[in-house]
Amino acid sequence: MKRILVTGGTGFLGSNLCVRLISEGHAVVCVDNNYTGSLDNVSDIIKSPNFKFIEHDITTPLKLDEHIDQIYNLACPASPPAYQGKMAIQTTKTCIIGGLNMLELAKKNSATILQASTSEIYGDALEHPQSESYRGNVNPIGIRACYDEGKRCAESLFFDYYREEKIDIKVVRIFNTYGPRMNPDDGRVVSNFICQALQSKDITIYGDGSQTRSFCYVDDLIEVIVRMMNSPKEFTGPVNIGNPCEFTVNELAEKVVAKIGSSSKIIYKPLPADDPKQRRPDITLAKEKLCWEPQVMLDEGLDKTIQYFKAVITAF
Ligand SMILES: NC(=O)c1ccc[n+]([C@@H]2O[C@H](COP(=O)([O-])OP(=O)(O)OC[C@H]3O[C@@H](n4cnc5c(N)ncnc54)[C@H](O)[C@@H]3O)[C@@H](O)[C@H]2O)c1
């Protein structure tokens, strides 16, 4: 049994991770300020004696009574509507000051720390698919920069702590992931389309829908981040993780409407600034070092996610 800290633990990925870690018999300390997360996401495990929730914002240092073996640093709003507007400065602070606070905690505990980085560090990529050696095409002053540059700076901090402080680090670059426990209101494409279709509302596509995305089912993602955390010490990453099957946003919308049998119409709105046109991970490194590749393809993952949102929407 390990003692494991999960920041962002009531969010979409964090709560799925906490459930997995508790099911494996670990002791989990879940830290979150519940900005985009919710205690509902951890309702299945909240009473477990191995689970502890601490409401805390990681931009201030965290003092723990117990020793920690591993830290998954997932805290950060992840959807553009959640990190833009009034939360942009807080998002940069979460990435950088929050990252620093967690690195200091890792140092104090001699813990291994995993950083949830993102495909957004590649920006509007000029190389396709994106491999880890690609350095990206990010607008440093645009409306997505708080997140993209925040995550880039966090990667830089992690590697400086690795070199200067000899901390054990793991950096994963996560590509678009979907599945149960996504927040229905946070404006991500899969949850938006499913919720709109289930409620027979118009399906909103930004741009002409020809932009591509690759969608990874959450169980595949959780499996690989756990493998990464427990991989040999010398493998720090960064490593791309995601599903390399690429779909246009139009294809995704059509699939969702057909699966739900919805009467929703597809409508088009202007593309927001700096929206990437193509996204597909090169996962050669993850296959080689972590013996991992996604098992759940889009049709199966969408069916499971639609089931989840049906239950959430009828509960309201
Ligand atoms: N889901 C994806 O497709 C995806 C893709 C790339 C990267 N990521 C990264 O994975 C991590 C988790 O993403 P997610 O999809 O679960 O998003 P999410 O918004 O559901 O979860 C993030 C969690 O962090 C919490 N949080 C935000 N700021 C905080 C702060 N200052 N202190 C404490 N808690 C804070 C939120 O309340 C939320 O529970 C994020 O770091 C995100 O950047 C996710």
Coordinates of C-alpha atoms and ligand atoms in Angstrom, one line a residue, residues 7-14 31-38 41 56-59 73-79 82 90 94 116-120 147 151 173-178 181-183 186 188, ligand 1:
T7 CA -4.3 17.2 -6.6
G8 CA -7.3 18.0 -8.7
G9 CA -8.8 14.8 -7.2
T10 CA -12.5 15.8 -7.5
G11 CA -12.1 16.7 -11.2
F12 CA -12.7 14.5 -14.2
L13 CA -9.4 12.6 -14.4
G14 CA -8.5 13.0 -10.7
V31 CA -6.8 17.8 -2.7
D32 CA -9.0 20.1 -4.6
N33 CA -10.5 23.6 -4.4
N34 CA -13.6 22.3 -6.3
Y35 CA -13.4 25.0 -8.9
T36 CA -14.3 22.7 -11.8
G37 CA -14.4 19.5 -9.7
S38 CA -17.2 18.2 -7.4
N41 CA -17.4 12.6 -8.4
H56 CA -7.3 23.4 -0.6
D57 CA -6.0 25.7 -3.4
I58 CA -2.5 24.5 -4.4
T59 CA -1.4 28.0 -5.1
N73 CA -0.4 16.8 -9.9
L74 CA -3.6 17.1 -11.8
A75 CA -5.0 20.4 -10.4
C76 CA -5.7 22.9 -13.1
P77 CA -8.8 23.9 -15.0
A78 CA -8.6 22.0 -18.4
S79 CA -11.3 23.4 -20.7
A82 CA -12.9 27.3 -17.4
Q90 CA -5.5 32.0 -11.5
T94 CA -2.1 27.1 -10.5
A116 CA -0.4 16.3 -16.0
S117 CA 0.9 18.3 -18.9
T118 CA -1.0 18.6 -22.1
S119 CA -1.0 18.5 -25.9
E120 CA -1.7 22.2 -25.7
Y147 CA -2.9 27.4 -19.9
K151 CA 1.8 24.2 -18.6
R173 CA 1.4 15.1 -22.2
I174 CA -2.3 14.3 -22.2
F175 CA -4.3 14.5 -25.4
N176 CA -8.1 15.0 -25.5
T177 CA -9.7 12.6 -23.0
Y178 CA -13.4 11.9 -22.4
R181 CA -17.3 12.1 -14.5
M182 CA -16.7 14.9 -17.0
N183 CA -18.4 18.1 -15.9
D186 CA -17.4 22.8 -18.8
R188 CA -15.5 20.3 -23.8
Ligands
LIG1 N1 -9.1 15.9 -19.8 C1 -8.3 16.1 -20.8 O1 -8.6 15.9 -22.0 C2 -6.9 16.7 -20.5 C3 -6.0 17.0 -21.6 C4 -4.8 17.5 -21.3 C5 -4.4 17.7 -20.0 N2 -5.2 17.5 -19.0 C6 -4.8 17.9 -17.6 O2 -5.2 16.9 -16.7 C7 -5.5 17.5 -15.5 C8 -6.9 17.2 -15.0 O3 -7.8 17.6 -16.1 P1 -9.4 17.3 -16.0 O4 -9.8 17.0 -17.4 O5 -9.7 16.3 -15.0 O6 -10.0 18.7 -15.6 P2 -11.0 19.1 -14.4 O7 -11.2 20.6 -14.6 O8 -12.1 18.2 -14.4 O9 -10.1 18.8 -13.1 C9 -9.2 19.7 -12.6 C10 -9.4 19.8 -11.1 O10 -8.4 20.7 -10.6 C11 -9.1 21.5 -9.6 N3 -8.3 22.7 -9.4 C12 -8.2 23.7 -10.3 N4 -7.4 24.7 -9.9 C13 -7.0 24.3 -8.6 C14 -6.2 24.8 -7.6 N5 -5.6 26.0 -7.8 N6 -6.0 24.1 -6.4 C15 -6.7 23.0 -6.2 N7 -7.5 22.4 -7.2 C16 -7.6 23.0 -8.3 C17 -10.5 21.7 -10.1 O11 -11.4 22.0 -9.2 C18 -10.7 20.3 -10.7 O12 -11.3 19.4 -9.8 C19 -5.3 19.0 -15.7 O13 -4.1 19.4 -15.2 C20 -5.4 19.2 -17.2 O14 -4.6 20.3 -17.6 C21 -6.5 17.0 -19.2

